[in-house]
Structures are given as structure tokens and as C-alpha cells.
């Protein structure tokens, strides 16, 4: 049998919602990141390890993009020029 809430319960919930303070943008993004990745369940040190692995992965991606993309684009451009002529 479903539990029915009274008007007093609903009023109490509405008052609690009004009492909530808005979060600053950094805290909000941090909470969104934790909820999206599921790391809100981790201990603080597990979160640190997970985030460190993510940062290192992004740094590797940035390094390979910066070092290899210009040469690859140059090769693709020269191949397109050869094909068009």
C-alpha cells in the first residue's frame, strides 16, 4: 500500500528546498563530475587516484595531438594536392 504524504509533510519539504543555498560553480561542476563518473562512492584517496589517472590520460592525449597532428595534416594536405592535380 503506497504511503500518502500529508499537506504538512509537503510544506516541510518545500521549506527545506527554500533553505538550500545555491552552490558556487566549481562545487557544482565537481559534484556533477563525481556523479557522472560514479566516483562519489569512493574514498578521498580513491578519488585522487582516479582523477590523477584521468589527468595523466588527458595529458598523453594532448601531447600526442600536439606532436603528431601537424605532421599528419601536412601529409593529408600534400596527398590531396597530388590527387587534385
PDB file of C-alpha atoms in Angstrom:
ATOM      1  CA  UNK A   1       0.000   0.000   0.000  1.00  0.00           C
ATOM      2  CA  UNK A   2       1.557   3.350  -1.004  1.00  0.00           C
ATOM      3  CA  UNK A   3       2.371   5.849   1.691  1.00  0.00           C
ATOM      4  CA  UNK A   4       0.492   9.109   1.333  1.00  0.00           C
ATOM      5  CA  UNK A   5       2.080  12.327   2.438  1.00  0.00           C
ATOM      6  CA  UNK A   6       0.114  14.928   4.254  1.00  0.00           C
ATOM      7  CA  UNK A   7      -0.001  18.616   3.454  1.00  0.00           C
ATOM      8  CA  UNK A   8       2.247  19.281   6.452  1.00  0.00           C
ATOM      9  CA  UNK A   9       4.887  16.930   5.023  1.00  0.00           C
ATOM     10  CA  UNK A  10       4.744  18.667   1.653  1.00  0.00           C
ATOM     11  CA  UNK A  11       5.021  22.068   3.319  1.00  0.00           C
ATOM     12  CA  UNK A  12       8.037  20.845   5.288  1.00  0.00           C
ATOM     13  CA  UNK A  13       9.737  19.671   2.080  1.00  0.00           C
ATOM     14  CA  UNK A  14       9.002  22.975   0.328  1.00  0.00           C
ATOM     15  CA  UNK A  15      10.517  24.900   3.241  1.00  0.00           C
ATOM     16  CA  UNK A  16      13.629  22.707   3.160  1.00  0.00           C
ATOM     17  CA  UNK A  17      14.041  23.354  -0.560  1.00  0.00           C
ATOM     18  CA  UNK A  18      13.791  27.100   0.023  1.00  0.00           C
ATOM     19  CA  UNK A  19      16.531  26.851   2.672  1.00  0.00           C
ATOM     20  CA  UNK A  20      19.013  25.322   0.234  1.00  0.00           C
ATOM     21  CA  UNK A  21      21.726  27.741  -0.753  1.00  0.00           C
ATOM     22  CA  UNK A  22      22.894  27.885  -4.354  1.00  0.00           C
ATOM     23  CA  UNK A  23      26.222  26.177  -4.975  1.00  0.00           C
ATOM     24  CA  UNK A  24      29.189  28.002  -6.399  1.00  0.00           C
ATOM     25  CA  UNK A  25      30.031  26.905  -9.969  1.00  0.00           C
ATOM     26  CA  UNK A  26      33.201  24.994  -9.040  1.00  0.00           C
ATOM     27  CA  UNK A  27      31.452  22.927  -6.374  1.00  0.00           C
ATOM     28  CA  UNK A  28      28.595  22.274  -8.771  1.00  0.00           C
ATOM     29  CA  UNK A  29      30.919  21.047 -11.544  1.00  0.00           C
ATOM     30  CA  UNK A  30      32.840  18.921  -9.037  1.00  0.00           C
ATOM     31  CA  UNK A  31      29.627  17.290  -7.873  1.00  0.00           C
ATOM     32  CA  UNK A  32      28.497  16.758 -11.475  1.00  0.00           C
ATOM     33  CA  UNK A  33      31.859  15.121 -12.298  1.00  0.00           C
ATOM     34  CA  UNK A  34      31.611  12.817  -9.295  1.00  0.00           C
ATOM     35  CA  UNK A  35      28.026  11.852 -10.090  1.00  0.00           C
ATOM     36  CA  UNK A  36      28.711  11.357 -13.815  1.00  0.00           C
ATOM     37  CA  UNK A  37      31.758   9.132 -13.286  1.00  0.00           C
ATOM     38  CA  UNK A  38      30.391   7.372 -10.217  1.00  0.00           C
ATOM     39  CA  UNK A  39      33.332   8.313  -8.018  1.00  0.00           C
ATOM     40  CA  UNK A  40      31.072   9.796  -5.367  1.00  0.00           C
ATOM     41  CA  UNK A  41      31.126   6.279  -3.884  1.00  0.00           C
ATOM     42  CA  UNK A  42      34.915   6.288  -3.488  1.00  0.00           C
ATOM     43  CA  UNK A  43      37.057   7.278  -0.537  1.00  0.00           C
ATOM     44  CA  UNK A  44      39.011  10.527  -0.863  1.00  0.00           C
ATOM     45  CA  UNK A  45      42.248   8.709  -1.768  1.00  0.00           C
ATOM     46  CA  UNK A  46      40.495   6.586  -4.406  1.00  0.00           C
ATOM     47  CA  UNK A  47      39.056   9.747  -5.942  1.00  0.00           C
ATOM     48  CA  UNK A  48      42.544  11.258  -6.016  1.00  0.00           C
ATOM     49  CA  UNK A  49      43.999   8.209  -7.785  1.00  0.00           C
ATOM     50  CA  UNK A  50      41.128   8.066 -10.290  1.00  0.00           C
ATOM     51  CA  UNK A  51      41.354  11.784 -11.074  1.00  0.00           C
ATOM     52  CA  UNK A  52      45.150  11.549 -11.396  1.00  0.00           C
ATOM     53  CA  UNK A  53      44.778   8.733 -13.936  1.00  0.00           C
ATOM     54  CA  UNK A  54      42.250  10.806 -15.897  1.00  0.00           C
ATOM     55  CA  UNK A  55      44.552  13.849 -15.882  1.00  0.00           C
ATOM     56  CA  UNK A  56      47.563  11.784 -16.994  1.00  0.00           C
ATOM     57  CA  UNK A  57      45.483  10.255 -19.795  1.00  0.00           C
ATOM     58  CA  UNK A  58      44.378  13.692 -20.964  1.00  0.00           C
ATOM     59  CA  UNK A  59      47.977  14.931 -20.859  1.00  0.00           C
ATOM     60  CA  UNK A  60      49.080  11.973 -23.006  1.00  0.00           C
ATOM     61  CA  UNK A  61      46.277  12.755 -25.447  1.00  0.00           C
ATOM     62  CA  UNK A  62      47.299  16.420 -25.580  1.00  0.00           C
ATOM     63  CA  UNK A  63      50.964  15.527 -26.103  1.00  0.00           C
ATOM     64  CA  UNK A  64      50.282  13.117 -28.949  1.00  0.00           C
ATOM     65  CA  UNK A  65      47.880  15.566 -30.577  1.00  0.00           C
ATOM     66  CA  UNK A  66      50.363  18.427 -30.448  1.00  0.00           C
ATOM     67  CA  UNK A  67      53.311  16.336 -31.600  1.00  0.00           C
ATOM     68  CA  UNK A  68      51.737  14.159 -34.330  1.00  0.00           C
ATOM     69  CA  UNK A  69      48.752  16.084 -35.686  1.00  0.00           C
ATOM     70  CA  UNK A  70      50.703  18.786 -37.595  1.00  0.00           C
ATOM     71  CA  UNK A  71      52.742  16.185 -39.494  1.00  0.00           C
ATOM     72  CA  UNK A  72      49.614  14.133 -40.222  1.00  0.00           C
ATOM     73  CA  UNK A  73      47.736  17.188 -41.503  1.00  0.00           C
ATOM     74  CA  UNK A  74      50.692  18.099 -43.686  1.00  0.00           C
ATOM     75  CA  UNK A  75      50.713  14.584 -45.164  1.00  0.00           C
ATOM     76  CA  UNK A  76      46.960  14.641 -45.793  1.00  0.00           C
ATOM     77  CA  UNK A  77      47.175  18.083 -47.422  1.00  0.00           C
ATOM     78  CA  UNK A  78      50.026  17.042 -49.720  1.00  0.00           C
ATOM     79  CA  UNK A  79      48.133  13.883 -50.718  1.00  0.00           C
ATOM     80  CA  UNK A  80      45.036  15.933 -51.526  1.00  0.00           C
ATOM     81  CA  UNK A  81      47.095  18.344 -53.631  1.00  0.00           C
ATOM     82  CA  UNK A  82      48.629  15.426 -55.538  1.00  0.00           C
ATOM     83  CA  UNK A  83      45.215  13.873 -56.142  1.00  0.00           C
ATOM     84  CA  UNK A  84      43.668  17.123 -57.349  1.00  0.00           C
ATOM     85  CA  UNK A  85      46.395  17.842 -59.891  1.00  0.00           C
TER      86      UNK A  85
END
